[in-house]
CSV table of C-alpha atoms in Angstrom, one decimal:
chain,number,residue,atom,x,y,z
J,1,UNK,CA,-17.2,87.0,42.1
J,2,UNK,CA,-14.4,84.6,42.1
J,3,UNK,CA,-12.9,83.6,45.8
J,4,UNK,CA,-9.0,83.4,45.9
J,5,UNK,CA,-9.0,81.3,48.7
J,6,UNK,CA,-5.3,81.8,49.1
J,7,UNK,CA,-5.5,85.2,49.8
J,8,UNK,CA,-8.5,84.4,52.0
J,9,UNK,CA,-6.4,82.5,54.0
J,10,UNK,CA,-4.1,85.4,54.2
J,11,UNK,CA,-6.6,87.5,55.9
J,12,UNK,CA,-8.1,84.7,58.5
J,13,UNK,CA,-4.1,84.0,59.3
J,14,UNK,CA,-3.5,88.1,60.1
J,15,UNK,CA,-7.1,89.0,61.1
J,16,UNK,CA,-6.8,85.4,63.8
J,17,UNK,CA,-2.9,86.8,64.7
J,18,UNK,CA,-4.8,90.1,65.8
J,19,UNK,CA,-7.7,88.4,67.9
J,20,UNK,CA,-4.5,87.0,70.0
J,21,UNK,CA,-6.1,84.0,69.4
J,22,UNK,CA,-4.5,80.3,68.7
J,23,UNK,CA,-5.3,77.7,66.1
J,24,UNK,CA,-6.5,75.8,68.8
J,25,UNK,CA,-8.5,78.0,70.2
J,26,UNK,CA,-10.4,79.5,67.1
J,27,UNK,CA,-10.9,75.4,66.5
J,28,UNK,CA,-12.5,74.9,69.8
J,29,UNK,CA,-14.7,78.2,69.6
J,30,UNK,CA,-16.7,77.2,66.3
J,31,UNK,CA,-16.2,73.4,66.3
J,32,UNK,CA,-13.5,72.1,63.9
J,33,UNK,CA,-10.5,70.9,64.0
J,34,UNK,CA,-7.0,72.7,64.6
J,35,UNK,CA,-5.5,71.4,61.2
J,36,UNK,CA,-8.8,72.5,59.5
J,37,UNK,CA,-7.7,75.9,60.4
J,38,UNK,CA,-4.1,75.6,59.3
J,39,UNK,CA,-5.4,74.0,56.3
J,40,UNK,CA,-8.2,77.5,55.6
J,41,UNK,CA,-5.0,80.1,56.5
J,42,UNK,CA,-2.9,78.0,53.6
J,43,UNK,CA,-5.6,78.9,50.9
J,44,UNK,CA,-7.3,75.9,50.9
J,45,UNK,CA,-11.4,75.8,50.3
J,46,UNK,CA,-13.7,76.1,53.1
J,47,UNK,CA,-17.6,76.4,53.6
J,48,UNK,CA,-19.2,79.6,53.6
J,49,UNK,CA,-20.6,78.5,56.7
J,50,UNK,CA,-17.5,78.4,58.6
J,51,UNK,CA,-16.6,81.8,56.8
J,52,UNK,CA,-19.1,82.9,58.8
J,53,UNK,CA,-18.4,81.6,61.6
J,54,UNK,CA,-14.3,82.9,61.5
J,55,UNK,CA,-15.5,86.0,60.8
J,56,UNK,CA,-18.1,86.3,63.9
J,57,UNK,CA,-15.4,84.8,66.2
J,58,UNK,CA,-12.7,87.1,64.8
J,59,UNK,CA,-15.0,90.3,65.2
J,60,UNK,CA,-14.7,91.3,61.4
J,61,UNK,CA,-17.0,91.5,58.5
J,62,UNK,CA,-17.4,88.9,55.9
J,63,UNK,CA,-16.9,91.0,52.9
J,64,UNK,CA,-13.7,92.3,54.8
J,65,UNK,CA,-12.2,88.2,55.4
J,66,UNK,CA,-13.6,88.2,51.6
J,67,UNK,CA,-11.8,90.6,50.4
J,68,UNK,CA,-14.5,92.4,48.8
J,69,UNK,CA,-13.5,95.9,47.8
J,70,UNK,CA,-12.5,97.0,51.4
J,71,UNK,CA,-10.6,95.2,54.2
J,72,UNK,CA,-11.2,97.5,57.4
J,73,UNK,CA,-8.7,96.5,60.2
J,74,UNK,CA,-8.4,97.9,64.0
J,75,UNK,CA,-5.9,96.0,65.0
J,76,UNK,CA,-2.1,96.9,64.3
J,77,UNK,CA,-1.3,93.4,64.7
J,78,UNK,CA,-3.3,92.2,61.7
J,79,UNK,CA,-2.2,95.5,59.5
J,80,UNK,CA,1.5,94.6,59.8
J,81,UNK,CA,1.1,91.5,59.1
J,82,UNK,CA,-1.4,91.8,56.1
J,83,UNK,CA,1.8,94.0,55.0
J,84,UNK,CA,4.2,91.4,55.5
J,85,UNK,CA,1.9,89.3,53.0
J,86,UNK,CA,1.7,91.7,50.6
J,87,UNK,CA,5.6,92.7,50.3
J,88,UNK,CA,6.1,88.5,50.0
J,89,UNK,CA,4.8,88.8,46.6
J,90,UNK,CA,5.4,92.9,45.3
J,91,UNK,CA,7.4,93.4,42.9
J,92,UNK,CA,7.8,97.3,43.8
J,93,UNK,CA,6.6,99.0,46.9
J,94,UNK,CA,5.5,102.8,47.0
J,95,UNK,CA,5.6,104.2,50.4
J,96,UNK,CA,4.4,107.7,51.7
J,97,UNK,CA,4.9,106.7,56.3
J,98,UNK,CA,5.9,109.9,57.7
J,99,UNK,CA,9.9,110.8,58.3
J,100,UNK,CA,10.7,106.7,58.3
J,101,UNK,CA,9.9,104.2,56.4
J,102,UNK,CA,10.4,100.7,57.7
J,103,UNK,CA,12.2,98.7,55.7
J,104,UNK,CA,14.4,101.3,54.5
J,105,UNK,CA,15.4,102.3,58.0
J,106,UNK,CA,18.6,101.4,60.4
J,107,UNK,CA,19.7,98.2,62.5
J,108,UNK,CA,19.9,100.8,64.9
J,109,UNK,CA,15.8,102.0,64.7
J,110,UNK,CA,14.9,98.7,65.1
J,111,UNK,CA,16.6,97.6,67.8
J,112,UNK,CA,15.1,100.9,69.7
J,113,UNK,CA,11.8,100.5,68.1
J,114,UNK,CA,10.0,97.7,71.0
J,115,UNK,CA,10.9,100.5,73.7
J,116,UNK,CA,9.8,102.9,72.2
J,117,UNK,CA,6.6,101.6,70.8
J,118,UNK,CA,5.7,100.1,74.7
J,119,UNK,CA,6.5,103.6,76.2
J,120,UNK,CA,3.9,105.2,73.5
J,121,UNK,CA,1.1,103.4,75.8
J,122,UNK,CA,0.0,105.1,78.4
J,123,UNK,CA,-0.2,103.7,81.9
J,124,UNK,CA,-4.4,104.4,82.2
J,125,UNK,CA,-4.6,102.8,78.3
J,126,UNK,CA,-7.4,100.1,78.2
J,127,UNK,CA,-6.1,97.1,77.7
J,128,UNK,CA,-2.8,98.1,78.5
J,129,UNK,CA,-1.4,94.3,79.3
J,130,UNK,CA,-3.1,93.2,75.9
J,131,UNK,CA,-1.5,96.3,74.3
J,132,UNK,CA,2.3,95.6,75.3
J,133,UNK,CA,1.8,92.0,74.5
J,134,UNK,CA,0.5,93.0,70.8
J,135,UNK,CA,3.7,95.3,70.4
J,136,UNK,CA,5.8,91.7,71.3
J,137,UNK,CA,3.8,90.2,68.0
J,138,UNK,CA,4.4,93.4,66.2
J,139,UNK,CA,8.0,93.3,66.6
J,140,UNK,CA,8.2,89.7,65.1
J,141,UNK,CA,6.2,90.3,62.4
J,142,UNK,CA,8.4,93.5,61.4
J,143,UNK,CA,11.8,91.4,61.9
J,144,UNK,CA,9.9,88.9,59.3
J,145,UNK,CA,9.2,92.0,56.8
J,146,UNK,CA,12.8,93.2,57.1
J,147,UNK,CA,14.3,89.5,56.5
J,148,UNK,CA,12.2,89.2,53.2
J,149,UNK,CA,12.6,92.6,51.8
J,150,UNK,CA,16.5,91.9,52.0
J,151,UNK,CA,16.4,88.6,50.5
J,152,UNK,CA,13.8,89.7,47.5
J,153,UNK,CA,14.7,93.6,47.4
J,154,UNK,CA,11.4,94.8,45.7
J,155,UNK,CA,11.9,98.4,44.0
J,156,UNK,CA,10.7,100.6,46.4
J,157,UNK,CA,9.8,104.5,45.9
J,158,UNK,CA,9.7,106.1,49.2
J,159,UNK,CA,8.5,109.8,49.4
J,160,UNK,CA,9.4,111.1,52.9
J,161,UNK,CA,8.2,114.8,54.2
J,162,UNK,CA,10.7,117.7,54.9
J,163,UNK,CA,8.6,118.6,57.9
J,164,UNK,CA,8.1,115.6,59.4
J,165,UNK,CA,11.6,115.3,59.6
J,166,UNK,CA,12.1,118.5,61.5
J,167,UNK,CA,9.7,117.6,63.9
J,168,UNK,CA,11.6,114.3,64.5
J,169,UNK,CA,14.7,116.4,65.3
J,170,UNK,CA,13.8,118.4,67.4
J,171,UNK,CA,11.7,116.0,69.6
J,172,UNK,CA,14.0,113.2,69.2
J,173,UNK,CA,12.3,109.3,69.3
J,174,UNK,CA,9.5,109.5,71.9
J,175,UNK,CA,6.5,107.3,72.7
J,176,UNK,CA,5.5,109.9,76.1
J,177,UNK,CA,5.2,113.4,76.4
J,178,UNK,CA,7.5,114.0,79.1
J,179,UNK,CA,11.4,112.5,78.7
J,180,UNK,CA,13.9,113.3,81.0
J,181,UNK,CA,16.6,116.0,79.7
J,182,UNK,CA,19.4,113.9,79.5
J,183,UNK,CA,17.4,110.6,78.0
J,184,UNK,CA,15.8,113.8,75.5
J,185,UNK,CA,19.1,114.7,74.1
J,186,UNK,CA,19.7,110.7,73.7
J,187,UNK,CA,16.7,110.6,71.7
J,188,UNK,CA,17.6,113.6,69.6
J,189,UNK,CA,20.7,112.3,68.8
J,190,UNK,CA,19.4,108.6,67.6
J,191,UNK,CA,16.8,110.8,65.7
J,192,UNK,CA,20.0,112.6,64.1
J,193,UNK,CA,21.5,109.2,63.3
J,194,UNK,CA,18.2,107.9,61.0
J,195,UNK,CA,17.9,111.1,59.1
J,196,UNK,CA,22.0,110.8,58.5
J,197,UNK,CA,21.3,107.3,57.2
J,198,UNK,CA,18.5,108.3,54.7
J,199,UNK,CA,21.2,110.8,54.1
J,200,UNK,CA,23.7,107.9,52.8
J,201,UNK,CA,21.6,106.1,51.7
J,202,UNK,CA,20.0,108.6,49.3
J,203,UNK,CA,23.8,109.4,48.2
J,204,UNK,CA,24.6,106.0,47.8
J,205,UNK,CA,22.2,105.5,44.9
J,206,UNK,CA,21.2,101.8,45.4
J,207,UNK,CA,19.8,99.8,42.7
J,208,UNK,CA,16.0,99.8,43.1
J,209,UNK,CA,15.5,102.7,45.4
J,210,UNK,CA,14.2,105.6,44.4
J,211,UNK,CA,13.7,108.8,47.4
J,212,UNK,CA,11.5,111.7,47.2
J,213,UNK,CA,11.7,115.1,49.6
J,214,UNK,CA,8.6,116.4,49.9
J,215,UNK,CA,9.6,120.2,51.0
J,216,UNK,CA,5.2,120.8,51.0
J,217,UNK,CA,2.8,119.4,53.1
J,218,UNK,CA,2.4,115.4,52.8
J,219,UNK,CA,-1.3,114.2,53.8
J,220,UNK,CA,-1.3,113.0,57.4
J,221,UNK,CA,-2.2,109.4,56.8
J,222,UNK,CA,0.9,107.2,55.4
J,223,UNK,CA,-0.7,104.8,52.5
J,224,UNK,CA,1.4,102.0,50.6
J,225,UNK,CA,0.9,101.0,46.8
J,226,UNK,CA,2.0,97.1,46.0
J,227,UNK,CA,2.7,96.2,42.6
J,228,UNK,CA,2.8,92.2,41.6
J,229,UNK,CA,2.5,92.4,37.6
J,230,UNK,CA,-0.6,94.2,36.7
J,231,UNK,CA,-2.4,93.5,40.4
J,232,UNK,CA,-2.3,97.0,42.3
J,233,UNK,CA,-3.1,96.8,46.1
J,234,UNK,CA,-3.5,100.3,47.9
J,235,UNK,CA,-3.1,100.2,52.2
J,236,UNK,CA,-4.1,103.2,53.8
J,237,UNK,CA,-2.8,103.5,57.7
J,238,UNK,CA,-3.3,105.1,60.9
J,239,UNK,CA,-0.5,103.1,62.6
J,240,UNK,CA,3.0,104.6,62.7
J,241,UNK,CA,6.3,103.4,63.8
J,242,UNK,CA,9.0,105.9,65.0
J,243,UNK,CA,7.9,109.4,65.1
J,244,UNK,CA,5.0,110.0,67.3
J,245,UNK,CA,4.4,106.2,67.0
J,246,UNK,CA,1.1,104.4,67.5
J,247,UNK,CA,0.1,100.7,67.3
J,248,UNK,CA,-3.3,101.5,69.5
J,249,UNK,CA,-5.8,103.3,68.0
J,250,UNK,CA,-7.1,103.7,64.1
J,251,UNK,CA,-8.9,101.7,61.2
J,252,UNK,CA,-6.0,100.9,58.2
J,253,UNK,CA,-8.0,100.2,54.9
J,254,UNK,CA,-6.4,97.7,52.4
J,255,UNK,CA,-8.1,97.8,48.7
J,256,UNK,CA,-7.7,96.7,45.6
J,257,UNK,CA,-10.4,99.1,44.0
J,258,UNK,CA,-9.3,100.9,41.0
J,259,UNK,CA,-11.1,104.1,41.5
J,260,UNK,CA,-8.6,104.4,44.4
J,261,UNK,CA,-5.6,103.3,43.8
J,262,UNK,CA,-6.1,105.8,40.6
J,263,UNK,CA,-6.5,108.5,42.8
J,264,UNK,CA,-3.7,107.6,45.3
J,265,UNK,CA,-1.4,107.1,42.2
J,266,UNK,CA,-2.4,110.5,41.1
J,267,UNK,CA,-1.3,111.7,44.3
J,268,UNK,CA,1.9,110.1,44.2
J,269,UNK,CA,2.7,111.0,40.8
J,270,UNK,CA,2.2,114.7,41.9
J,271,UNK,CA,3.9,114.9,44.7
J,272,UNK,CA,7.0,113.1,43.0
J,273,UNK,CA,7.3,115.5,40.1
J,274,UNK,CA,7.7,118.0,42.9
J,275,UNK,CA,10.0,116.3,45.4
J,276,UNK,CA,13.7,116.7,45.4
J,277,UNK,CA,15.9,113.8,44.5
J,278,UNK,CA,19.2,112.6,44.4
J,279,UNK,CA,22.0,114.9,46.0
J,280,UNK,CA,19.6,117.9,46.1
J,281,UNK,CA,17.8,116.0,48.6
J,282,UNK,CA,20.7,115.0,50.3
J,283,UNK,CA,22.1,118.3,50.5
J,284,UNK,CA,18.6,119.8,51.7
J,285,UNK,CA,18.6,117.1,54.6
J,286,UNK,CA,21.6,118.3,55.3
J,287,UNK,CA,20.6,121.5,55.6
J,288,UNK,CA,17.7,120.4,58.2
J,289,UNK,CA,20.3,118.8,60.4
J,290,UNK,CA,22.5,121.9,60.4
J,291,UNK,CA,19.2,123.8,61.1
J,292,UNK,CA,17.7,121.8,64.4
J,293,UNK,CA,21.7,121.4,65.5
J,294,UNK,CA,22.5,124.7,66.2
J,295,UNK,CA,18.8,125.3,67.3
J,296,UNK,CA,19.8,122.3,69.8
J,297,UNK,CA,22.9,124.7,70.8
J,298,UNK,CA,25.4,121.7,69.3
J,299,UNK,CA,26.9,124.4,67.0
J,300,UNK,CA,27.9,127.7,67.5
């Protein structure tokens, strides 16, 4: 097995980001030097011994800082930023996340997103303090993925699900389950405004995006395929931003494994072939939003 220490290095960085730790305090906790570990997160060779050691301090398997077939990750923190390194260096992006897909989505979602992400917590959560504080990281660490994917525009193929957008609109953006009427029709609304986006956007027909409605049921977890030449990297993902979001609970899997990225492809071929595309999608979309507005009693 060869070690890319580089994309070792990757891994400690989003695995350490995660722990909440510093630079200076991983240092001081197994005995080297803070530059030593700037120097390990930039890719360059360390010991298997202190391997070891980053990966008992950090709370995650060696194979998993490795690399090795499987990285298993609990922390939403680490997953968004191990996505953030791998959309540095894709070359196309394939995304199945539920009604919204990140980097695709409005100025507007963001700027609601930390709100709404911090209300998703509930007030008996463990670790509540530690929680609200990860959502601040989070938030950063998306801003960073939105800033590149503008300035190197990957292709991205993004397969959204017909039902998952219904049940946006009608609950609207909520992180609680009970919202005050007035603040619910708010929600509804900005929930109107992202799928009237996709809507434009779809119509627009911008170079290197490519949407797919999926009018059939979608499997529940959202996974990722990153393309950089011939390496395939598959991300599998608990963690969801927008609709019924959560940042707290789950194990995301990242692999590079070809038996399943294969498979995952497989699925992704399928459900393409069957999605609609272009102004049929559009036009179904709209169709949605005429459907939940006058179910809303904003038409007659």
């Amino acid at each position: 097995m060869t070690l890319r220490y580089d994309e070792i290095g990757q891994r400690l960085r989003a695995f350490r980001l995660g722990s909440g730790m510093s630079a200076d305090e991983v240092a001081s906790r197994i005995g080297i030097s803070r530059t030593a570990v700037y120097r390990f997160e930039k890719g360059e060779v360390v010991k298997i011994e202190t391997l070891i050691g980053l990966a008992e301090l950090l709370d995650v398997s060696l194979p998993t800082l490795l690399g090795v077939e499987i990285e298993y990750i609990s922390s939403a923190v680490t997953y968004f930023e191990r996505l953030r390194q791998l959309e540095t260096e894709a070359n196309q992006i394939i995304v199945l996340a539920g009604p919204i897909s990140y980097l695709l989505a409005s100025d507007d979602f963001h700027e609601s997103l930390e709100r709404l992400l911090k209300e998703s917590v509930p007030e008996s959560a463990d670790h509540r303090d530690q929680t609200l504080v990860d959502i601040e990281r989070i938030i950063e660490i998306l801003k960073e993925r939105k800033a590149n994917y503008l300035a190197r525009r990957p292709t991205i193929v993004n397969l959204m699900s017909a039902h998952d957008i219904v049940r946006l609109l009608r609950s609207g953006f909520v992180g609680q389950p009970f919202v005050p009427p007035d603040d619910l029709t708010e929600r509804r609304a900005r929930a109107r405004r992202e799928v009237q986006h996709f809507i434009d956007l779809i119509e627009g027909e911008p170079i290197g995006i490519q949407v797919g409605l999926v009018t059939g049921t979608l499997p529940h977890s959202s996974f990722q395929i990153f393309r950089k030449g011939d390496v395939k990297t598959l991300s599998i993902s608990p963690f969801r931003l927008g609709e019924q979001p959560n940042v707290r609970l789950g194990v995301a899997m990242i692999t590079n494994t070809d038996e399943a990225i294969a498979l995952h492809e497989r699925t992704i071929d399928q459900m393409w072939r069957e999605a609609l595309k272009g102004r049929e999608a559009a036009a179904y979309l709209r169709k949605l939003l005429e459907t939940v507005d006058r179910e809303n009693g904003l038409i007659p």
